Amino acid sequence: MNAIKERIFGAVTVMDNSSALKLWEFITNEFAHPADWGSIPEAEPDEFDLQMLEEIEQDKDCHEFITADEAEEMLGLS
């Protein structure tokens, strides 16, 4: 992790839930536009990626999901 990511991580760690929610809303509003994501080139998986995908397929814990409501409740955002 580079220095700026470490600073961001540290800032989020000490934020209260209200501030973290505001930051999350900024991130999703600023970076969730389809035009932005559509400009990312698609790449074929390499051997490491293929191995990781195989491990995910075999790991039963990777097949358990929760709803957005459950995630918000777990994070104290609801």
Backbone as XML, in Angstrom:
<?xml version="1.0"?>
<chain id="A" units="angstrom">
  <residue number="1" name="MET">
    <atom name="N" x="0.863" y="-1.165" z="0.000"/>
    <atom name="CA" x="0.000" y="0.000" z="0.000"/>
    <atom name="C" x="0.911" y="1.229" z="0.000"/>
  </residue>
  <residue number="2" name="ASN">
    <atom name="N" x="0.582" y="2.206" z="-0.829"/>
    <atom name="CA" x="1.424" y="3.398" z="-0.871"/>
    <atom name="C" x="1.015" y="4.389" z="0.230"/>
  </residue>
  <residue number="3" name="ALA">
    <atom name="N" x="1.801" y="5.434" z="0.379"/>
    <atom name="CA" x="1.620" y="6.374" z="1.491"/>
    <atom name="C" x="0.253" y="7.052" z="1.478"/>
  </residue>
  <residue number="4" name="ILE">
    <atom name="N" x="-0.242" y="7.449" z="0.306"/>
    <atom name="CA" x="-1.536" y="8.143" z="0.271"/>
    <atom name="C" x="-2.670" y="7.207" z="0.660"/>
  </residue>
  <residue number="5" name="LYS">
    <atom name="N" x="-2.583" y="5.946" z="0.233"/>
    <atom name="CA" x="-3.617" y="4.984" z="0.626"/>
    <atom name="C" x="-3.564" y="4.734" z="2.126"/>
  </residue>
  <residue number="6" name="GLU">
    <atom name="N" x="-2.373" y="4.691" z="2.691"/>
    <atom name="CA" x="-2.249" y="4.511" z="4.135"/>
    <atom name="C" x="-2.851" y="5.699" z="4.887"/>
  </residue>
  <residue number="7" name="ARG">
    <atom name="N" x="-2.651" y="6.906" z="4.368"/>
    <atom name="CA" x="-3.230" y="8.096" z="5.000"/>
    <atom name="C" x="-4.750" y="8.064" z="4.929"/>
  </residue>
  <residue number="8" name="ILE">
    <atom name="N" x="-5.280" y="7.657" z="3.767"/>
    <atom name="CA" x="-6.742" y="7.552" z="3.614"/>
    <atom name="C" x="-7.285" y="6.502" z="4.581"/>
  </residue>
  <residue number="9" name="PHE">
    <atom name="N" x="-6.632" y="5.347" z="4.616"/>
    <atom name="CA" x="-7.066" y="4.276" z="5.513"/>
    <atom name="C" x="-7.056" y="4.749" z="6.962"/>
  </residue>
  <residue number="10" name="GLY">
    <atom name="N" x="-5.997" y="5.460" z="7.356"/>
    <atom name="CA" x="-5.917" y="5.976" z="8.720"/>
    <atom name="C" x="-7.026" y="6.966" z="9.026"/>
  </residue>
  <residue number="11" name="ALA">
    <atom name="N" x="-7.331" y="7.822" z="8.060"/>
    <atom name="CA" x="-8.392" y="8.815" z="8.262"/>
    <atom name="C" x="-9.745" y="8.129" z="8.432"/>
  </residue>
  <residue number="12" name="VAL">
    <atom name="N" x="-10.009" y="7.130" z="7.614"/>
    <atom name="CA" x="-11.288" y="6.411" z="7.709"/>
    <atom name="C" x="-11.378" y="5.675" z="9.039"/>
  </residue>
  <residue number="13" name="THR">
    <atom name="N" x="-10.266" y="5.148" z="9.502"/>
    <atom name="CA" x="-10.251" y="4.384" z="10.752"/>
    <atom name="C" x="-10.710" y="5.216" z="11.938"/>
  </residue>
  <residue number="14" name="VAL">
    <atom name="N" x="-10.369" y="6.502" z="11.947"/>
    <atom name="CA" x="-10.726" y="7.333" z="13.099"/>
    <atom name="C" x="-12.028" y="8.106" z="12.909"/>
  </residue>
  <residue number="15" name="MET">
    <atom name="N" x="-12.660" y="7.993" z="11.739"/>
    <atom name="CA" x="-13.922" y="8.698" z="11.477"/>
    <atom name="C" x="-15.073" y="8.071" z="12.253"/>
  </residue>
  <residue number="16" name="ASP">
    <atom name="N" x="-16.034" y="8.905" z="12.617"/>
    <atom name="CA" x="-17.269" y="8.345" z="13.146"/>
    <atom name="C" x="-18.096" y="7.824" z="11.953"/>
  </residue>
  <residue number="17" name="ASN">
    <atom name="N" x="-19.134" y="7.068" z="12.237"/>
    <atom name="CA" x="-19.935" y="6.458" z="11.177"/>
    <atom name="C" x="-20.569" y="7.480" z="10.245"/>
  </residue>
  <residue number="18" name="SER">
    <atom name="N" x="-20.982" y="8.608" z="10.783"/>
    <atom name="CA" x="-21.604" y="9.641" z="9.968"/>
    <atom name="C" x="-20.619" y="10.188" z="8.934"/>
  </residue>
  <residue number="19" name="SER">
    <atom name="N" x="-19.411" y="10.470" z="9.360"/>
    <atom name="CA" x="-18.386" y="10.976" z="8.440"/>
    <atom name="C" x="-18.004" y="9.920" z="7.417"/>
  </residue>
  <residue number="20" name="ALA">
    <atom name="N" x="-17.887" y="8.670" z="7.855"/>
    <atom name="CA" x="-17.548" y="7.584" z="6.936"/>
    <atom name="C" x="-18.640" y="7.417" z="5.885"/>
  </residue>
  <residue number="21" name="LEU">
    <atom name="N" x="-19.894" y="7.558" z="6.285"/>
    <atom name="CA" x="-21.000" y="7.454" z="5.340"/>
    <atom name="C" x="-20.928" y="8.576" z="4.307"/>
  </residue>
  <residue number="22" name="LYS">
    <atom name="N" x="-20.620" y="9.797" z="4.762"/>
    <atom name="CA" x="-20.476" y="10.914" z="3.826"/>
    <atom name="C" x="-19.353" y="10.655" z="2.833"/>
  </residue>
  <residue number="23" name="LEU">
    <atom name="N" x="-18.240" y="10.112" z="3.303"/>
    <atom name="CA" x="-17.125" y="9.791" z="2.414"/>
    <atom name="C" x="-17.535" y="8.711" z="1.424"/>
  </residue>
  <residue number="24" name="TRP">
    <atom name="N" x="-18.227" y="7.687" z="1.899"/>
    <atom name="CA" x="-18.675" y="6.609" z="1.012"/>
    <atom name="C" x="-19.614" y="7.149" z="-0.062"/>
  </residue>
  <residue number="25" name="GLU">
    <atom name="N" x="-20.525" y="8.030" z="0.321"/>
    <atom name="CA" x="-21.440" y="8.630" z="-0.660"/>
    <atom name="C" x="-20.669" y="9.457" z="-1.687"/>
  </residue>
  <residue number="26" name="PHE">
    <atom name="N" x="-19.642" y="10.173" z="-1.246"/>
    <atom name="CA" x="-18.801" y="10.920" z="-2.182"/>
    <atom name="C" x="-18.121" y="9.967" z="-3.165"/>
  </residue>
  <residue number="27" name="ILE">
    <atom name="N" x="-17.554" y="8.893" z="-2.646"/>
    <atom name="CA" x="-16.862" y="7.927" z="-3.504"/>
    <atom name="C" x="-17.819" y="7.329" z="-4.522"/>
  </residue>
  <residue number="28" name="THR">
    <atom name="N" x="-18.983" y="6.901" z="-4.069"/>
    <atom name="CA" x="-19.917" y="6.265" z="-5.000"/>
    <atom name="C" x="-20.475" y="7.258" z="-6.006"/>
  </residue>
  <residue number="29" name="ASN">
    <atom name="N" x="-20.672" y="8.502" z="-5.596"/>
    <atom name="CA" x="-21.157" y="9.518" z="-6.538"/>
    <atom name="C" x="-20.078" y="9.945" z="-7.523"/>
  </residue>
  <residue number="30" name="GLU">
    <atom name="N" x="-18.862" y="10.038" z="-7.056"/>
    <atom name="CA" x="-17.765" y="10.536" z="-7.876"/>
    <atom name="C" x="-17.226" y="9.479" z="-8.843"/>
  </residue>
  <residue number="31" name="PHE">
    <atom name="N" x="-17.212" y="8.218" z="-8.424"/>
    <atom name="CA" x="-16.529" y="7.191" z="-9.207"/>
    <atom name="C" x="-17.430" y="6.080" z="-9.731"/>
  </residue>
  <residue number="32" name="ALA">
    <atom name="N" x="-18.713" y="6.165" z="-9.508"/>
    <atom name="CA" x="-19.598" y="5.072" z="-9.914"/>
    <atom name="C" x="-20.262" y="5.302" z="-11.269"/>
  </residue>
  <residue number="33" name="HIS">
    <atom name="N" x="-19.902" y="6.355" z="-11.969"/>
    <atom name="CA" x="-20.535" y="6.640" z="-13.250"/>
    <atom name="C" x="-20.093" y="5.626" z="-14.297"/>
  </residue>
  <residue number="34" name="PRO">
    <atom name="N" x="-21.044" y="5.057" z="-15.037"/>
    <atom name="CA" x="-20.702" y="4.031" z="-16.036"/>
    <atom name="C" x="-19.643" y="4.487" z="-17.037"/>
  </residue>
  <residue number="35" name="ALA">
    <atom name="N" x="-19.643" y="5.755" z="-17.408"/>
    <atom name="CA" x="-18.656" y="6.229" z="-18.377"/>
    <atom name="C" x="-17.239" y="6.085" z="-17.811"/>
  </residue>
  <residue number="36" name="ASP">
    <atom name="N" x="-17.079" y="6.337" z="-16.507"/>
    <atom name="CA" x="-15.757" y="6.207" z="-15.892"/>
    <atom name="C" x="-15.293" y="4.756" z="-15.880"/>
  </residue>
  <residue number="37" name="TRP">
    <atom name="N" x="-16.174" y="3.850" z="-15.453"/>
    <atom name="CA" x="-15.804" y="2.443" z="-15.363"/>
    <atom name="C" x="-15.665" y="1.816" z="-16.745"/>
  </residue>
  <residue number="38" name="GLY">
    <atom name="N" x="-16.401" y="2.329" z="-17.716"/>
    <atom name="CA" x="-16.343" y="1.774" z="-19.058"/>
    <atom name="C" x="-15.021" y="2.028" z="-19.758"/>
  </residue>
  <residue number="39" name="SER">
    <atom name="N" x="-14.265" y="2.981" z="-19.269"/>
    <atom name="CA" x="-12.987" y="3.281" z="-19.903"/>
    <atom name="C" x="-11.858" y="2.365" z="-19.428"/>
  </residue>
  <residue number="40" name="ILE">
    <atom name="N" x="-12.143" y="1.509" z="-18.477"/>
    <atom name="CA" x="-11.123" y="0.585" z="-17.979"/>
    <atom name="C" x="-11.009" y="-0.574" z="-18.966"/>
  </residue>
  <residue number="41" name="PRO">
    <atom name="N" x="-9.815" y="-0.820" z="-19.484"/>
    <atom name="CA" x="-9.671" y="-1.898" z="-20.470"/>
    <atom name="C" x="-9.857" y="-3.272" z="-19.831"/>
  </residue>
  <residue number="42" name="GLU">
    <atom name="N" x="-10.443" y="-4.177" z="-20.578"/>
    <atom name="CA" x="-10.636" y="-5.545" z="-20.108"/>
    <atom name="C" x="-9.375" y="-6.338" z="-20.398"/>
  </residue>
  <residue number="43" name="ALA">
    <atom name="N" x="-8.979" y="-7.197" z="-19.476"/>
    <atom name="CA" x="-7.765" y="-7.995" z="-19.649"/>
    <atom name="C" x="-8.069" y="-9.458" z="-19.384"/>
  </residue>
  <residue number="44" name="GLU">
    <atom name="N" x="-7.340" y="-10.319" z="-20.050"/>
    <atom name="CA" x="-7.477" y="-11.755" z="-19.825"/>
    <atom name="C" x="-6.772" y="-12.114" z="-18.523"/>
  </residue>
  <residue number="45" name="PRO">
    <atom name="N" x="-7.324" y="-13.056" z="-17.753"/>
    <atom name="CA" x="-6.679" y="-13.452" z="-16.498"/>
    <atom name="C" x="-5.358" y="-14.180" z="-16.759"/>
  </residue>
  <residue number="46" name="ASP">
    <atom name="N" x="-4.357" y="-13.904" z="-15.902"/>
    <atom name="CA" x="-3.091" y="-14.623" z="-16.007"/>
    <atom name="C" x="-3.144" y="-15.872" z="-15.121"/>
  </residue>
  <residue number="47" name="GLU">
    <atom name="N" x="-2.041" y="-16.586" z="-14.994"/>
    <atom name="CA" x="-2.024" y="-17.826" z="-14.209"/>
    <atom name="C" x="-2.385" y="-17.587" z="-12.750"/>
  </residue>
  <residue number="48" name="PHE">
    <atom name="N" x="-1.900" y="-16.487" z="-12.180"/>
    <atom name="CA" x="-2.223" y="-16.161" z="-10.791"/>
    <atom name="C" x="-3.726" y="-15.949" z="-10.636"/>
  </residue>
  <residue number="49" name="ASP">
    <atom name="N" x="-4.317" y="-15.196" z="-11.554"/>
    <atom name="CA" x="-5.758" y="-14.941" z="-11.513"/>
    <atom name="C" x="-6.541" y="-16.241" z="-11.621"/>
  </residue>
  <residue number="50" name="LEU">
    <atom name="N" x="-6.123" y="-17.108" z="-12.552"/>
    <atom name="CA" x="-6.827" y="-18.378" z="-12.753"/>
    <atom name="C" x="-6.738" y="-19.257" z="-11.514"/>
  </residue>
  <residue number="51" name="GLN">
    <atom name="N" x="-5.561" y="-19.262" z="-10.866"/>
    <atom name="CA" x="-5.400" y="-20.037" z="-9.632"/>
    <atom name="C" x="-6.303" y="-19.476" z="-8.535"/>
  </residue>
  <residue number="52" name="MET">
    <atom name="N" x="-6.354" y="-18.151" z="-8.418"/>
    <atom name="CA" x="-7.192" y="-17.512" z="-7.412"/>
    <atom name="C" x="-8.669" y="-17.826" z="-7.659"/>
  </residue>
  <residue number="53" name="LEU">
    <atom name="N" x="-9.098" y="-17.766" z="-8.911"/>
    <atom name="CA" x="-10.488" y="-18.081" z="-9.242"/>
    <atom name="C" x="-10.824" y="-19.525" z="-8.917"/>
  </residue>
  <residue number="54" name="GLU">
    <atom name="N" x="-9.900" y="-20.428" z="-9.159"/>
    <atom name="CA" x="-10.115" y="-21.840" z="-8.833"/>
    <atom name="C" x="-10.250" y="-22.017" z="-7.324"/>
  </residue>
  <residue number="55" name="GLU">
    <atom name="N" x="-9.390" y="-21.335" z="-6.551"/>
    <atom name="CA" x="-9.474" y="-21.416" z="-5.096"/>
    <atom name="C" x="-10.804" y="-20.866" z="-4.589"/>
  </residue>
  <residue number="56" name="ILE">
    <atom name="N" x="-11.276" y="-19.796" z="-5.193"/>
    <atom name="CA" x="-12.578" y="-19.230" z="-4.819"/>
    <atom name="C" x="-13.685" y="-20.234" z="-5.093"/>
  </residue>
  <residue number="57" name="GLU">
    <atom name="N" x="-13.611" y="-20.894" z="-6.242"/>
    <atom name="CA" x="-14.622" y="-21.876" z="-6.623"/>
    <atom name="C" x="-14.680" y="-23.030" z="-5.619"/>
  </residue>
  <residue number="58" name="GLN">
    <atom name="N" x="-13.524" y="-23.405" z="-5.089"/>
    <atom name="CA" x="-13.448" y="-24.552" z="-4.172"/>
    <atom name="C" x="-13.747" y="-24.186" z="-2.718"/>
  </residue>
  <residue number="59" name="ASP">
    <atom name="N" x="-13.633" y="-22.915" z="-2.357"/>
    <atom name="CA" x="-13.807" y="-22.478" z="-0.972"/>
    <atom name="C" x="-15.276" y="-22.173" z="-0.697"/>
  </residue>
  <residue number="60" name="LYS">
    <atom name="N" x="-15.884" y="-22.986" z="0.166"/>
    <atom name="CA" x="-17.319" y="-22.809" z="0.445"/>
    <atom name="C" x="-17.626" y="-21.455" z="1.086"/>
  </residue>
  <residue number="61" name="ASP">
    <atom name="N" x="-16.653" y="-20.865" z="1.805"/>
    <atom name="CA" x="-16.883" y="-19.560" z="2.425"/>
    <atom name="C" x="-17.041" y="-18.454" z="1.388"/>
  </residue>
  <residue number="62" name="CYS">
    <atom name="N" x="-16.548" y="-18.675" z="0.188"/>
    <atom name="CA" x="-16.656" y="-17.675" z="-0.882"/>
    <atom name="C" x="-18.026" y="-17.702" z="-1.553"/>
  </residue>
  <residue number="63" name="HIS">
    <atom name="N" x="-18.903" y="-18.569" z="-1.092"/>
    <atom name="CA" x="-20.226" y="-18.684" z="-1.688"/>
    <atom name="C" x="-21.324" y="-18.212" z="-0.749"/>
  </residue>
  <residue number="64" name="GLU">
    <atom name="N" x="-20.911" y="-17.610" z="0.371"/>
    <atom name="CA" x="-21.869" y="-17.075" z="1.330"/>
    <atom name="C" x="-21.964" y="-15.566" z="1.128"/>
  </residue>
  <residue number="65" name="PHE">
    <atom name="N" x="-23.178" y="-15.072" z="0.992"/>
    <atom name="CA" x="-23.376" y="-13.653" z="0.745"/>
    <atom name="C" x="-24.398" y="-13.102" z="1.723"/>
  </residue>
  <residue number="66" name="ILE">
    <atom name="N" x="-24.346" y="-11.802" z="1.941"/>
    <atom name="CA" x="-25.331" y="-11.124" z="2.769"/>
    <atom name="C" x="-25.954" y="-10.006" z="1.947"/>
  </residue>
  <residue number="67" name="THR">
    <atom name="N" x="-27.099" y="-9.550" z="2.396"/>
    <atom name="CA" x="-27.781" y="-8.466" z="1.695"/>
    <atom name="C" x="-27.127" y="-7.130" z="2.049"/>
  </residue>
  <residue number="68" name="ALA">
    <atom name="N" x="-27.425" y="-6.111" z="1.273"/>
    <atom name="CA" x="-26.924" y="-4.773" z="1.553"/>
    <atom name="C" x="-27.419" y="-4.302" z="2.923"/>
  </residue>
  <residue number="69" name="ASP">
    <atom name="N" x="-28.656" y="-4.632" z="3.258"/>
    <atom name="CA" x="-29.205" y="-4.243" z="4.553"/>
    <atom name="C" x="-28.414" y="-4.887" z="5.695"/>
  </residue>
  <residue number="70" name="GLU">
    <atom name="N" x="-28.077" y="-6.176" z="5.535"/>
    <atom name="CA" x="-27.310" y="-6.864" z="6.561"/>
    <atom name="C" x="-25.914" y="-6.243" z="6.695"/>
  </residue>
  <residue number="71" name="ALA">
    <atom name="N" x="-25.292" y="-5.893" z="5.576"/>
    <atom name="CA" x="-23.964" y="-5.280" z="5.612"/>
    <atom name="C" x="-24.025" y="-3.925" z="6.312"/>
  </residue>
  <residue number="72" name="GLU">
    <atom name="N" x="-25.030" y="-3.116" z="5.981"/>
    <atom name="CA" x="-25.168" y="-1.813" z="6.631"/>
    <atom name="C" x="-25.355" y="-1.975" z="8.138"/>
  </residue>
  <residue number="73" name="GLU">
    <atom name="N" x="-26.161" y="-2.970" z="8.527"/>
    <atom name="CA" x="-26.398" y="-3.197" z="9.952"/>
    <atom name="C" x="-25.094" y="-3.617" z="10.649"/>
  </residue>
  <residue number="74" name="MET">
    <atom name="N" x="-24.326" y="-4.506" z="10.002"/>
    <atom name="CA" x="-23.065" y="-4.962" z="10.581"/>
    <atom name="C" x="-22.070" y="-3.804" z="10.716"/>
  </residue>
  <residue number="75" name="LEU">
    <atom name="N" x="-22.118" y="-2.854" z="9.773"/>
    <atom name="CA" x="-21.195" y="-1.712" z="9.806"/>
    <atom name="C" x="-21.736" y="-0.548" z="10.621"/>
  </residue>
  <residue number="76" name="GLY">
    <atom name="N" x="-22.935" y="-0.711" z="11.176"/>
    <atom name="CA" x="-23.527" y="0.339" z="11.995"/>
    <atom name="C" x="-24.027" y="1.514" z="11.187"/>
  </residue>
  <residue number="77" name="LEU">
    <atom name="N" x="-24.375" y="1.278" z="9.919"/>
    <atom name="CA" x="-24.826" y="2.361" z="9.056"/>
    <atom name="C" x="-26.342" y="2.449" z="8.940"/>
  </residue>
  <residue number="78" name="SER">
    <atom name="N" x="-27.042" y="1.511" z="9.568"/>
    <atom name="CA" x="-28.515" y="1.549" z="9.444"/>
    <atom name="C" x="-29.156" y="2.060" z="10.705"/>
  </residue>
</chain>
